[in-house]
Coordinates of C-alpha atoms and ligand atoms in Angstrom, one line a residue:
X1 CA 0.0 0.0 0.0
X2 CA 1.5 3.3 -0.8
X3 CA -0.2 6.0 1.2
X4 CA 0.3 10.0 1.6
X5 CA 0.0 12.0 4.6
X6 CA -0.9 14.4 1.8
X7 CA -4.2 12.0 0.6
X8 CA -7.4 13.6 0.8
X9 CA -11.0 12.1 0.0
X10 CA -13.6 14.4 -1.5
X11 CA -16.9 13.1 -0.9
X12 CA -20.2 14.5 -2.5
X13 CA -22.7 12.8 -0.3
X14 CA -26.2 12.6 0.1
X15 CA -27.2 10.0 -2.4
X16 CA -28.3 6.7 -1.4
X17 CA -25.9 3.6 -1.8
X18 CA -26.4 0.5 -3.6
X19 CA -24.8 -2.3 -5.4
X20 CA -22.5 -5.2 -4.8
X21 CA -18.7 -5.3 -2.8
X22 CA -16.3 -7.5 -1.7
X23 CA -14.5 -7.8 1.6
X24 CA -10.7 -7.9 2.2
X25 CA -8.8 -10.4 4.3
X26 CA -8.4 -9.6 7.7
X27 CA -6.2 -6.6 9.4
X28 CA -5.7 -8.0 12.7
X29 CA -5.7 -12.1 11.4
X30 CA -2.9 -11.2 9.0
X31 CA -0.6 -8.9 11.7
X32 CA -0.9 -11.9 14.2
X33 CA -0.4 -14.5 11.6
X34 CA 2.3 -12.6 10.5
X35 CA 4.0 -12.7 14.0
X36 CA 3.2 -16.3 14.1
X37 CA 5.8 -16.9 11.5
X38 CA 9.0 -15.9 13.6
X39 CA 7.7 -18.8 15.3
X40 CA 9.3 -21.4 13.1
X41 CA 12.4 -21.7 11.0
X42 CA 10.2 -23.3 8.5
X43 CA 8.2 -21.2 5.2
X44 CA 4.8 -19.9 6.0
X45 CA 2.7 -18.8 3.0
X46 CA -0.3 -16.8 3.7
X47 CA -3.0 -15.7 1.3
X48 CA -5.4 -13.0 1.2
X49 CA -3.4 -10.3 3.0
X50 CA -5.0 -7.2 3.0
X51 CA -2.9 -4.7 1.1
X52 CA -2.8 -2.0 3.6
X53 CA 0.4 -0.2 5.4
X54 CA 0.1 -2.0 9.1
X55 CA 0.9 -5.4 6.9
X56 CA 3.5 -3.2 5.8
X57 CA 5.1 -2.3 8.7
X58 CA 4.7 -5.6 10.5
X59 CA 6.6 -7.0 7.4
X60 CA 9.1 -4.7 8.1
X61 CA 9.8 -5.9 11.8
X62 CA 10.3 -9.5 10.6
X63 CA 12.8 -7.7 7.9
X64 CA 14.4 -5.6 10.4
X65 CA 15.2 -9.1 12.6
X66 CA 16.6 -11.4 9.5
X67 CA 13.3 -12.4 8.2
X68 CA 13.2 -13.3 4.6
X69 CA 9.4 -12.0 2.9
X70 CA 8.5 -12.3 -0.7
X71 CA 5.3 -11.5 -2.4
X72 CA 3.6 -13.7 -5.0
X73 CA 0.6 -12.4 -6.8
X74 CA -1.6 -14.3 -4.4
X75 CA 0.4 -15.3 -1.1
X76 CA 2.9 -14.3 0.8
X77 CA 5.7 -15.9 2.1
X78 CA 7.8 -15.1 5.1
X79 CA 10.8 -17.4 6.2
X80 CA 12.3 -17.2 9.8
X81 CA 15.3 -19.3 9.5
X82 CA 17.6 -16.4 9.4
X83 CA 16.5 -14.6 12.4
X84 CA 19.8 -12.9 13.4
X85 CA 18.9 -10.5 15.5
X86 CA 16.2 -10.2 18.9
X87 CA 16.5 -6.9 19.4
X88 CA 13.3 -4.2 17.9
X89 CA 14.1 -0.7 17.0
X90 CA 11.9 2.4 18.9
X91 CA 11.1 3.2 14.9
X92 CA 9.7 0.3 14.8
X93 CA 8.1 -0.4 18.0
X94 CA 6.1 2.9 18.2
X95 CA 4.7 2.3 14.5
X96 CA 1.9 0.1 15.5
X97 CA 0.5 -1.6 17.9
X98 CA 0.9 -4.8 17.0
X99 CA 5.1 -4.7 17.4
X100 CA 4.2 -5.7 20.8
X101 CA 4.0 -9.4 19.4
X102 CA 7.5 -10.1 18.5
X103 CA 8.0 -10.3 22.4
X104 CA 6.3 -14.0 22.4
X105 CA 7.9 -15.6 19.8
X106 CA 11.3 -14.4 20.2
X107 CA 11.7 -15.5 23.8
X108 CA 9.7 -18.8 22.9
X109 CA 12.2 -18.8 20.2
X110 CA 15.5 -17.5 21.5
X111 CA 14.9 -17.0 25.1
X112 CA 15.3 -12.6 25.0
X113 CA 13.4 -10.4 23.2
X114 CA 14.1 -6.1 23.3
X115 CA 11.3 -4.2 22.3
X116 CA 9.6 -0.4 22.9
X117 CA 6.3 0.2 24.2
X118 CA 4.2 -0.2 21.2
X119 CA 2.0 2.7 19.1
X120 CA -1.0 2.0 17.5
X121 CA -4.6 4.1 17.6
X122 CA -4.9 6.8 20.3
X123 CA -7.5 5.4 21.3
X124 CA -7.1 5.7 25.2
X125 CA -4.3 4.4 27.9
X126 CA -3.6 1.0 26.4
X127 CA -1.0 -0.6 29.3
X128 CA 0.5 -3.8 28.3
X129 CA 0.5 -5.2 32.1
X130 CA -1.1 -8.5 31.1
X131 CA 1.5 -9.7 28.5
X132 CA 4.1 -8.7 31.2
X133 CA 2.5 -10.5 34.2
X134 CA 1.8 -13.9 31.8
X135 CA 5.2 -14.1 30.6
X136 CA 6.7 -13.8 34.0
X137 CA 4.3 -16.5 34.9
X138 CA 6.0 -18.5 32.2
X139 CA 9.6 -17.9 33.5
X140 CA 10.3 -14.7 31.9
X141 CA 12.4 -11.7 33.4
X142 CA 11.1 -8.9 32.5
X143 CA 12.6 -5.7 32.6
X144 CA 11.3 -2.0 31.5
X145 CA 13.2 1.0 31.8
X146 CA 11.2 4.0 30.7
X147 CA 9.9 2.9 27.4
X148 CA 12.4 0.1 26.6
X149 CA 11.3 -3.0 27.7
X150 CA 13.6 -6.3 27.9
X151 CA 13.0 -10.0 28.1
X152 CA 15.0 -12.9 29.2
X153 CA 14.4 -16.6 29.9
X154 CA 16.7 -19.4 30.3
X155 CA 13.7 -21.7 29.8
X156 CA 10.3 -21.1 29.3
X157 CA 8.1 -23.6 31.9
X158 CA 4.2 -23.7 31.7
X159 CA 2.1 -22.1 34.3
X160 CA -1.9 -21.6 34.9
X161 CA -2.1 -18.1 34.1
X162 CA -5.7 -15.7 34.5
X163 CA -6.2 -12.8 32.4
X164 CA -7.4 -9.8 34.2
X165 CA -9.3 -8.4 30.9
X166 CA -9.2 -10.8 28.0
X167 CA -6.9 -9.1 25.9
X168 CA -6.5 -9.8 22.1
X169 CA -2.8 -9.2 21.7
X170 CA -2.3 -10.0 25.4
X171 CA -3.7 -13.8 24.4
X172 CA -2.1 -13.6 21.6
X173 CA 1.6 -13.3 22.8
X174 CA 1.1 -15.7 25.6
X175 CA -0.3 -18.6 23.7
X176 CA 3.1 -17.1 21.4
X177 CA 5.4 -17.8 24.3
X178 CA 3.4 -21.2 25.3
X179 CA 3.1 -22.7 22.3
X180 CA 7.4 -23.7 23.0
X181 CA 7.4 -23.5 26.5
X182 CA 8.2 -26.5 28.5
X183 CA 5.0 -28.1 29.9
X184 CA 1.3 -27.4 30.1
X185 CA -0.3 -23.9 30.3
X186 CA -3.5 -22.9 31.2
X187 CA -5.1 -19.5 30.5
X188 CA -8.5 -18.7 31.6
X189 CA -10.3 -15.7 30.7
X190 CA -8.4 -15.1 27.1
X191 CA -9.8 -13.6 24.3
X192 CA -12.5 -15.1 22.0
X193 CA -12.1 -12.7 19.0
X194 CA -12.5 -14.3 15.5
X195 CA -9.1 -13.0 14.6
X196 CA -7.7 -15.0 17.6
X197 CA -9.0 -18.5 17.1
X198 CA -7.6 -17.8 13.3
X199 CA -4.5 -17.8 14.6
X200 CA -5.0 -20.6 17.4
X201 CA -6.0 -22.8 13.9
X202 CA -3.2 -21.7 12.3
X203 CA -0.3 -22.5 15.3
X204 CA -2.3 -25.8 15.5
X205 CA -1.4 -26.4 12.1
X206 CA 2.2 -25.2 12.5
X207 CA 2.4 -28.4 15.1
X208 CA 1.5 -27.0 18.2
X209 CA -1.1 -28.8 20.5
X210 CA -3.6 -26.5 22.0
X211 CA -6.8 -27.0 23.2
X212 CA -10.2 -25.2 24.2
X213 CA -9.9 -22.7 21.0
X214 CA -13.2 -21.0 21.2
X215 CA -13.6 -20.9 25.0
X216 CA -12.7 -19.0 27.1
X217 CA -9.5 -21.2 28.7
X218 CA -7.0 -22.5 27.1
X219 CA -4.9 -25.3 27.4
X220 CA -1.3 -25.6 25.7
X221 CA 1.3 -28.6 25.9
X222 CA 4.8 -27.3 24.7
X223 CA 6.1 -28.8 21.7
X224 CA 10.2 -28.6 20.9
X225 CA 9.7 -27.0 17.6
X226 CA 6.7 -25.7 15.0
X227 CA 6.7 -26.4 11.2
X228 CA 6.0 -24.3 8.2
X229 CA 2.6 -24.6 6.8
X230 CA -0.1 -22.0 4.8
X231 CA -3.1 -20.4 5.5
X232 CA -6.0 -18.7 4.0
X233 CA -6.4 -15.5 6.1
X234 CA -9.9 -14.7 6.8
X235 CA -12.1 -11.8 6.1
X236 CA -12.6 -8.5 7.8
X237 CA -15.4 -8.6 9.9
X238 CA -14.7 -4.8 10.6
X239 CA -14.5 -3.9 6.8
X240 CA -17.3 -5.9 6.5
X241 CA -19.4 -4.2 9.2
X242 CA -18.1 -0.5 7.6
X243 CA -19.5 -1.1 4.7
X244 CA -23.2 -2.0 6.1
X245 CA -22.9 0.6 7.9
X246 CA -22.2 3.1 4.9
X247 CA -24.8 1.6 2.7
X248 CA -27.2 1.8 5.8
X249 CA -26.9 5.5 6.5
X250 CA -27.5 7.0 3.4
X251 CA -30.7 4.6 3.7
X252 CA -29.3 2.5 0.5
X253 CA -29.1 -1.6 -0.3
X254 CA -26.5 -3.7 -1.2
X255 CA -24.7 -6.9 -1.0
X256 CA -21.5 -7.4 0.6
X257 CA -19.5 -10.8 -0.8
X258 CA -17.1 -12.7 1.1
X259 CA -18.1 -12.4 4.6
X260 CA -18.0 -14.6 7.1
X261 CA -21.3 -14.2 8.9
X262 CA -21.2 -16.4 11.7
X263 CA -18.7 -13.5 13.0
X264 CA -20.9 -10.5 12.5
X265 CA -23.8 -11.7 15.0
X266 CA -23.5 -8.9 17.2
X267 CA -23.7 -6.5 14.4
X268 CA -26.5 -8.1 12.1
X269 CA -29.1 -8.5 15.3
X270 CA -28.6 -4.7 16.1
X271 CA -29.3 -3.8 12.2
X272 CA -32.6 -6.0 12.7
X273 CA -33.5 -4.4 16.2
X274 CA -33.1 -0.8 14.2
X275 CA -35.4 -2.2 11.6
X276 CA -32.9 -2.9 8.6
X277 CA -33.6 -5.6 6.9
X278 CA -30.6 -7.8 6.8
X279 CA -30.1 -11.3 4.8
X280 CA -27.0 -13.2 5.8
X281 CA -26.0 -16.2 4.5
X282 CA -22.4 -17.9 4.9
X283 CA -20.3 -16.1 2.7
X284 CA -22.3 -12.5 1.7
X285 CA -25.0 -10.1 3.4
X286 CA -28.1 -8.3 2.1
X287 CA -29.1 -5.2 3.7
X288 CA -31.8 -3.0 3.1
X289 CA -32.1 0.5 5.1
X290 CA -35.0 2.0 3.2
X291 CA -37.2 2.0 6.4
X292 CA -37.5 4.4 8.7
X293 CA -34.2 3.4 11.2
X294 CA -35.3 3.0 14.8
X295 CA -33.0 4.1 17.5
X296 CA -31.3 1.6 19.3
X297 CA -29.0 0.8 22.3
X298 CA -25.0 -0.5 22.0
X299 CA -22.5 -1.8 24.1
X300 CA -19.3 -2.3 22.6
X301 CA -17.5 -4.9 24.5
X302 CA -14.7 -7.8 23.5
X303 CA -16.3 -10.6 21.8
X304 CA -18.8 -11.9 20.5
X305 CA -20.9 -8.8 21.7
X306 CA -20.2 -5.1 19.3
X307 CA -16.8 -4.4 18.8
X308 CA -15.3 -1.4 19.6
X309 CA -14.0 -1.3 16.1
X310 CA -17.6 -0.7 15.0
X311 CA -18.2 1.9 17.7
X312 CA -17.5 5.1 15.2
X313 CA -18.9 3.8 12.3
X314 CA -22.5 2.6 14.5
X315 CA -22.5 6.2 15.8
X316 CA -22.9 8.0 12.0
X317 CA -25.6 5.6 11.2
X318 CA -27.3 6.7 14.5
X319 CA -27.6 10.0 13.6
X320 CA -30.1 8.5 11.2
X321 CA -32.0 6.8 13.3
X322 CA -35.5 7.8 14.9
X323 CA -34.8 8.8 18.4
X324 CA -32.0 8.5 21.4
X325 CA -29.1 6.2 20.8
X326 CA -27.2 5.5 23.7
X327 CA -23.6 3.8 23.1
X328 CA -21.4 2.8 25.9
X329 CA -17.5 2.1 24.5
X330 CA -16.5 -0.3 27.4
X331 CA -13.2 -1.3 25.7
X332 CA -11.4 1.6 25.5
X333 CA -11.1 4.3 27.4
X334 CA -10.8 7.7 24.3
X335 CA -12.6 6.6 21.7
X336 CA -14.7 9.2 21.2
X337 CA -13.0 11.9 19.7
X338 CA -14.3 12.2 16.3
X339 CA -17.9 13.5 18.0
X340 CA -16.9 17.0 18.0
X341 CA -16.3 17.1 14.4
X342 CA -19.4 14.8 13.6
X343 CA -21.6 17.7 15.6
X344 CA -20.0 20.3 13.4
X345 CA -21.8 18.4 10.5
X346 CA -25.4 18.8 11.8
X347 CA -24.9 15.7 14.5
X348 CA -26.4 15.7 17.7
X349 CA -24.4 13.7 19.7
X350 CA -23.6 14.2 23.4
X351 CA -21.1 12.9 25.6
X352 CA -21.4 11.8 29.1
X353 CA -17.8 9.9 30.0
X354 CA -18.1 6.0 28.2
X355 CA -21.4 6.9 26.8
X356 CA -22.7 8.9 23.9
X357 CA -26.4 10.0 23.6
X358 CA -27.3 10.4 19.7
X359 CA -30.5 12.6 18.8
X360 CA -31.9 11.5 15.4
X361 CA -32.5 11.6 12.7
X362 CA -30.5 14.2 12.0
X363 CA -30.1 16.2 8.0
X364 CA -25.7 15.8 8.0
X365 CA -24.2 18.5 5.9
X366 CA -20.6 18.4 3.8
X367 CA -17.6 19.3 6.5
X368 CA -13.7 19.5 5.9
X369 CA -12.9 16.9 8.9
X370 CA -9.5 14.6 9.7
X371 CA -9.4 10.9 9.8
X372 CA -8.3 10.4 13.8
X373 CA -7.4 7.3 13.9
X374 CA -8.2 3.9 11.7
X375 CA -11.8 3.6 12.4
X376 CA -12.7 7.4 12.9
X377 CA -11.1 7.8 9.6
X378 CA -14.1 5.3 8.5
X379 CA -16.8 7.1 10.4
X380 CA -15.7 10.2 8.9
X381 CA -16.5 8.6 5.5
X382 CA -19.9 7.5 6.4
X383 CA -20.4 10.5 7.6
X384 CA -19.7 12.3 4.2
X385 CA -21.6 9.9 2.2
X386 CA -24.9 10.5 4.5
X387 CA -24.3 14.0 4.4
X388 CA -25.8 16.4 1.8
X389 CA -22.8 18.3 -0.8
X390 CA -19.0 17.7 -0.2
X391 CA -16.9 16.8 2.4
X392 CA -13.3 17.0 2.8
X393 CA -11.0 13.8 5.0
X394 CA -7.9 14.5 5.6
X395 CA -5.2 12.8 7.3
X396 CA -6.2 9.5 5.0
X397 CA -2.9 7.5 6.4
X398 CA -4.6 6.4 9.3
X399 CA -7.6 5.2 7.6
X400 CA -5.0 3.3 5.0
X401 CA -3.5 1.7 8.3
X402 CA -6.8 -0.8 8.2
X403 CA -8.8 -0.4 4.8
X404 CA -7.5 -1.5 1.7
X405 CA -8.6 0.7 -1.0
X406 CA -12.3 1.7 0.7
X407 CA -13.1 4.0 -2.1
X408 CA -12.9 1.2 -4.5
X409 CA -14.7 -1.1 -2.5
X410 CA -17.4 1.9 -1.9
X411 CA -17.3 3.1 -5.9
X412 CA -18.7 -0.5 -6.8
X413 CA -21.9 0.8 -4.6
X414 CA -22.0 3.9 -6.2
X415 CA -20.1 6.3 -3.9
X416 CA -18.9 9.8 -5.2
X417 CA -15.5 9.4 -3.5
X418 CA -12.5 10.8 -4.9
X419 CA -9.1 10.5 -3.8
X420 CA -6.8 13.5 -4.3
Ligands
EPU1 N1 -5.5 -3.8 28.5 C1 -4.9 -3.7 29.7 N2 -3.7 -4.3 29.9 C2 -3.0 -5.0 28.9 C3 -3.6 -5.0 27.6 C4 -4.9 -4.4 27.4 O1 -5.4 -3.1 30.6 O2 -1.9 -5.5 29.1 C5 -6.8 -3.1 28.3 C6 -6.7 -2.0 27.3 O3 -6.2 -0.8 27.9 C7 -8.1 -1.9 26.8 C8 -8.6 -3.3 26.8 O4 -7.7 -4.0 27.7 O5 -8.9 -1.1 27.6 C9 -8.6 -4.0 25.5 O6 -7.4 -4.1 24.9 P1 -6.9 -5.3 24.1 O7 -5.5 -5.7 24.6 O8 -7.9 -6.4 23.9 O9 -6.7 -4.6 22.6 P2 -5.4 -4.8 21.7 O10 -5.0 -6.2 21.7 O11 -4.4 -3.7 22.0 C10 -6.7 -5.3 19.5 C11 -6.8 -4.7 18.2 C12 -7.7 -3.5 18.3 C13 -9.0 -3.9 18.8 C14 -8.8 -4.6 20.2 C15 -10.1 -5.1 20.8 C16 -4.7 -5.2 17.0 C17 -3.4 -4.7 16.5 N3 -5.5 -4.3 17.7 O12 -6.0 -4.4 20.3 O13 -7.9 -3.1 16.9 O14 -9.8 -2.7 19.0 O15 -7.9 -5.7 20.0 O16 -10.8 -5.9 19.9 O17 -5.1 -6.3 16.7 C18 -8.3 -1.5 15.2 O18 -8.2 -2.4 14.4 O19 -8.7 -0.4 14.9 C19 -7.9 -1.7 16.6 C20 -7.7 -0.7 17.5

């Protein structure tokens, strides 16, 4: 993905959307499947990797440590054999968030890993307490000196660990460090996200023996070593939940292909409760906003309720909606910000804390507003296509952080999106 900081989208909104688009592999899926390869000395080849600049930079880190990683026209391949270094640049670290998970498989690996407190979204105080506390529980010494943290182990053992929240890449870089470790682990309380039992599926096929994928505990015997293997990466349940959300607030219809449904529960069953008609079958989802929305209530919490990711985007259809919305973000702590500039579109949305009250339906009109992070950067868009006349985003590298090509995707349903 090449990106600008210079990118802006020009939006004449106000017309409704309709038509047919596809969904990209998963963000999140591919960044931890990604890490999962410094795992093994072995080739992994993944397909359907979204081509978006966190894959980018993730791909980078494995570079920076010795990683070899080629792209074919339809997989890529990444081989760890030549891992000659543990030790993660601050460049590096603060780029995303998602650096964090070198930390796992290098001391699983080579028994020290060097990294800097990640970056990633501001999005609110995001602490990294629980991947410290589980890998000490695995025989880890773990040191951090202002924002340098360092890792040590002469030999990993497995322990019974309990998350305090269940974390995504928490889990993610415990079951990393298990996975080798020398006898069973068990984590209770571990996240359930779709994104993570990918990548439970995919270490299973790399060798390693874990059980309880799905549930809320997990239970990993060490293995001595993981082998190469490939794997389909699976779609983007948040691109997939953008895009309904875009077609269903400028009150349009349209089909969205290659979707895994079973993984958008929480968000199909609040369409239905706000009186969209949705159709979902395995692979692709109908919707149909030309009723009269009705206002409804969210909680975005880890999954399988709403996910946060979805918070933003959920609050522009809102405005659309007949009534009071109330959403509560229970995940993280800022996520909020892009309210102000929604109000200065004709929005009423008020904030109390966690919760935002949203007054609709409201007329939006064109604004000149910055994409704050990933998924504001999305709302923003919906917001523009609802709105009557043009609107301006700015700021468009962190929206290319998550969504491959959106404006494409959103051309194919008749969006007057421009990139400049
Ligand atoms: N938390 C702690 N201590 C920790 C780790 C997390 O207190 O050690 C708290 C956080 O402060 C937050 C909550 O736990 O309040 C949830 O954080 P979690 O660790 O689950 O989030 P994450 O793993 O940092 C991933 C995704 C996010 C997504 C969340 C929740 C990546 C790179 N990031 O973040 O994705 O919102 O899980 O599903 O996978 C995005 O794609 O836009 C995005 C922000």
């Amino acid at each position: 993905m090449t990106n600008s900081h210079t990118d802006i989208f020009t939006i004449n909104g106000g017309y409704m959307l309709s038509g047919k688009t596809e969904v990209n592999g998963s963000k999140n899926a591919a960044l931890y499947a990604i890490a999962a390869a410094l795992l093994t000395n072995e080739k992994i080849r993944y397909y359907n990797i979204p081509d978006i600049s966190d894959i980018d930079d993730m791909l980078d880190i494995l570079k920076s440590l010795g990683a070899n990683v080629s792209y074919n026209n339809d997989y890529l391949e990444i081989n760890a054999n030549s891992i000659d270094g543990t030790s993660l640049s601050k460049e590096l670290s603060i780029k995303i968030r998602a650096s964090i998970l070198v930390l796992g498989p290098l001391i699983a690996r080579f028994g020290e890993a060097e990294c800097f407190l990640p970056g990633g979204d501001a999005i609110g105080n995001r602490p990294i307490d629980i991947h410290i506390a589980g890998l000490m529980k695995l025989g880890t010494k773990v040191n951090v000196n202002q924002d340098k943290l360092i890792a040590k182990s002469t030999q990993l053992s497995g322990s019974k660990i309990v998350l305090d929240y269940p974390s995504v890449l928490g889990t993610i870089n415990l079951v990393f460090a298990a996975v080798l470790a020398n006898g069973t682990t068990i984590i209770t309380n571990v996240a359930t996200e779709p994104e993570v039992t990918m990548l439970l599926d995919l270490l299973i096929l790399m060798g390693a023996n874990i059980t309880g994928s799905g549930s809320q505990t997990l239970t990993i015997i060490g293995v001595k070593r993981l082998f190469g293997t490939e794997l389909r990466i699976i779609p983007d349940r948040i691109e997939a939940g953008t895009l309904m959300m875009a077609i269903a607030a400028t009150r349009g219809t349209g089909t969205i292909f290659n979707v895994c449904s079973e993984h958008m529960s929480a968000v199909i069953e609040k369409f239905k409760d706000a009186n969209i008609i949705v159709m979902d079958y395995d692979n692709s989802i109908m919707i149909d906003a030309s009723n009269t929305i009705k206002s409804v209530n969210v909680q975005s919490v880890p999954y399988p309720g709403f996910p946060t990711d979805l918070q933003a985007p959920m609050a522009i259809l809102l405005t659309q909606a007949d009534g009071t919305s109330i959403i509560h973000e229970r995940v993280f702590d800022n996520r909020m910000l892009y309210i102000n500039e929604i109000n200065l579109m004709g929005a009423n949305i008020k904030i109390d804390k966690q919760k935002i009250f949203i007054d609709g339906p409201k007329k939006l009109h064109g604004g000149s507003i910055k994409a704050l992070d990933v998924r504001a950067g999305a709302a923003a868009i919906i917001a523009g296509l609802a709105a009557e006349g043009e609107t301006i985003i700015s700021d468009l590298f962190h929206l290319d952080r998550g969504y491959g090509k959106i404006e494409d995707q959103l051309k194919h349903l008749g969006a007057k999106i421009l990139r400049k």
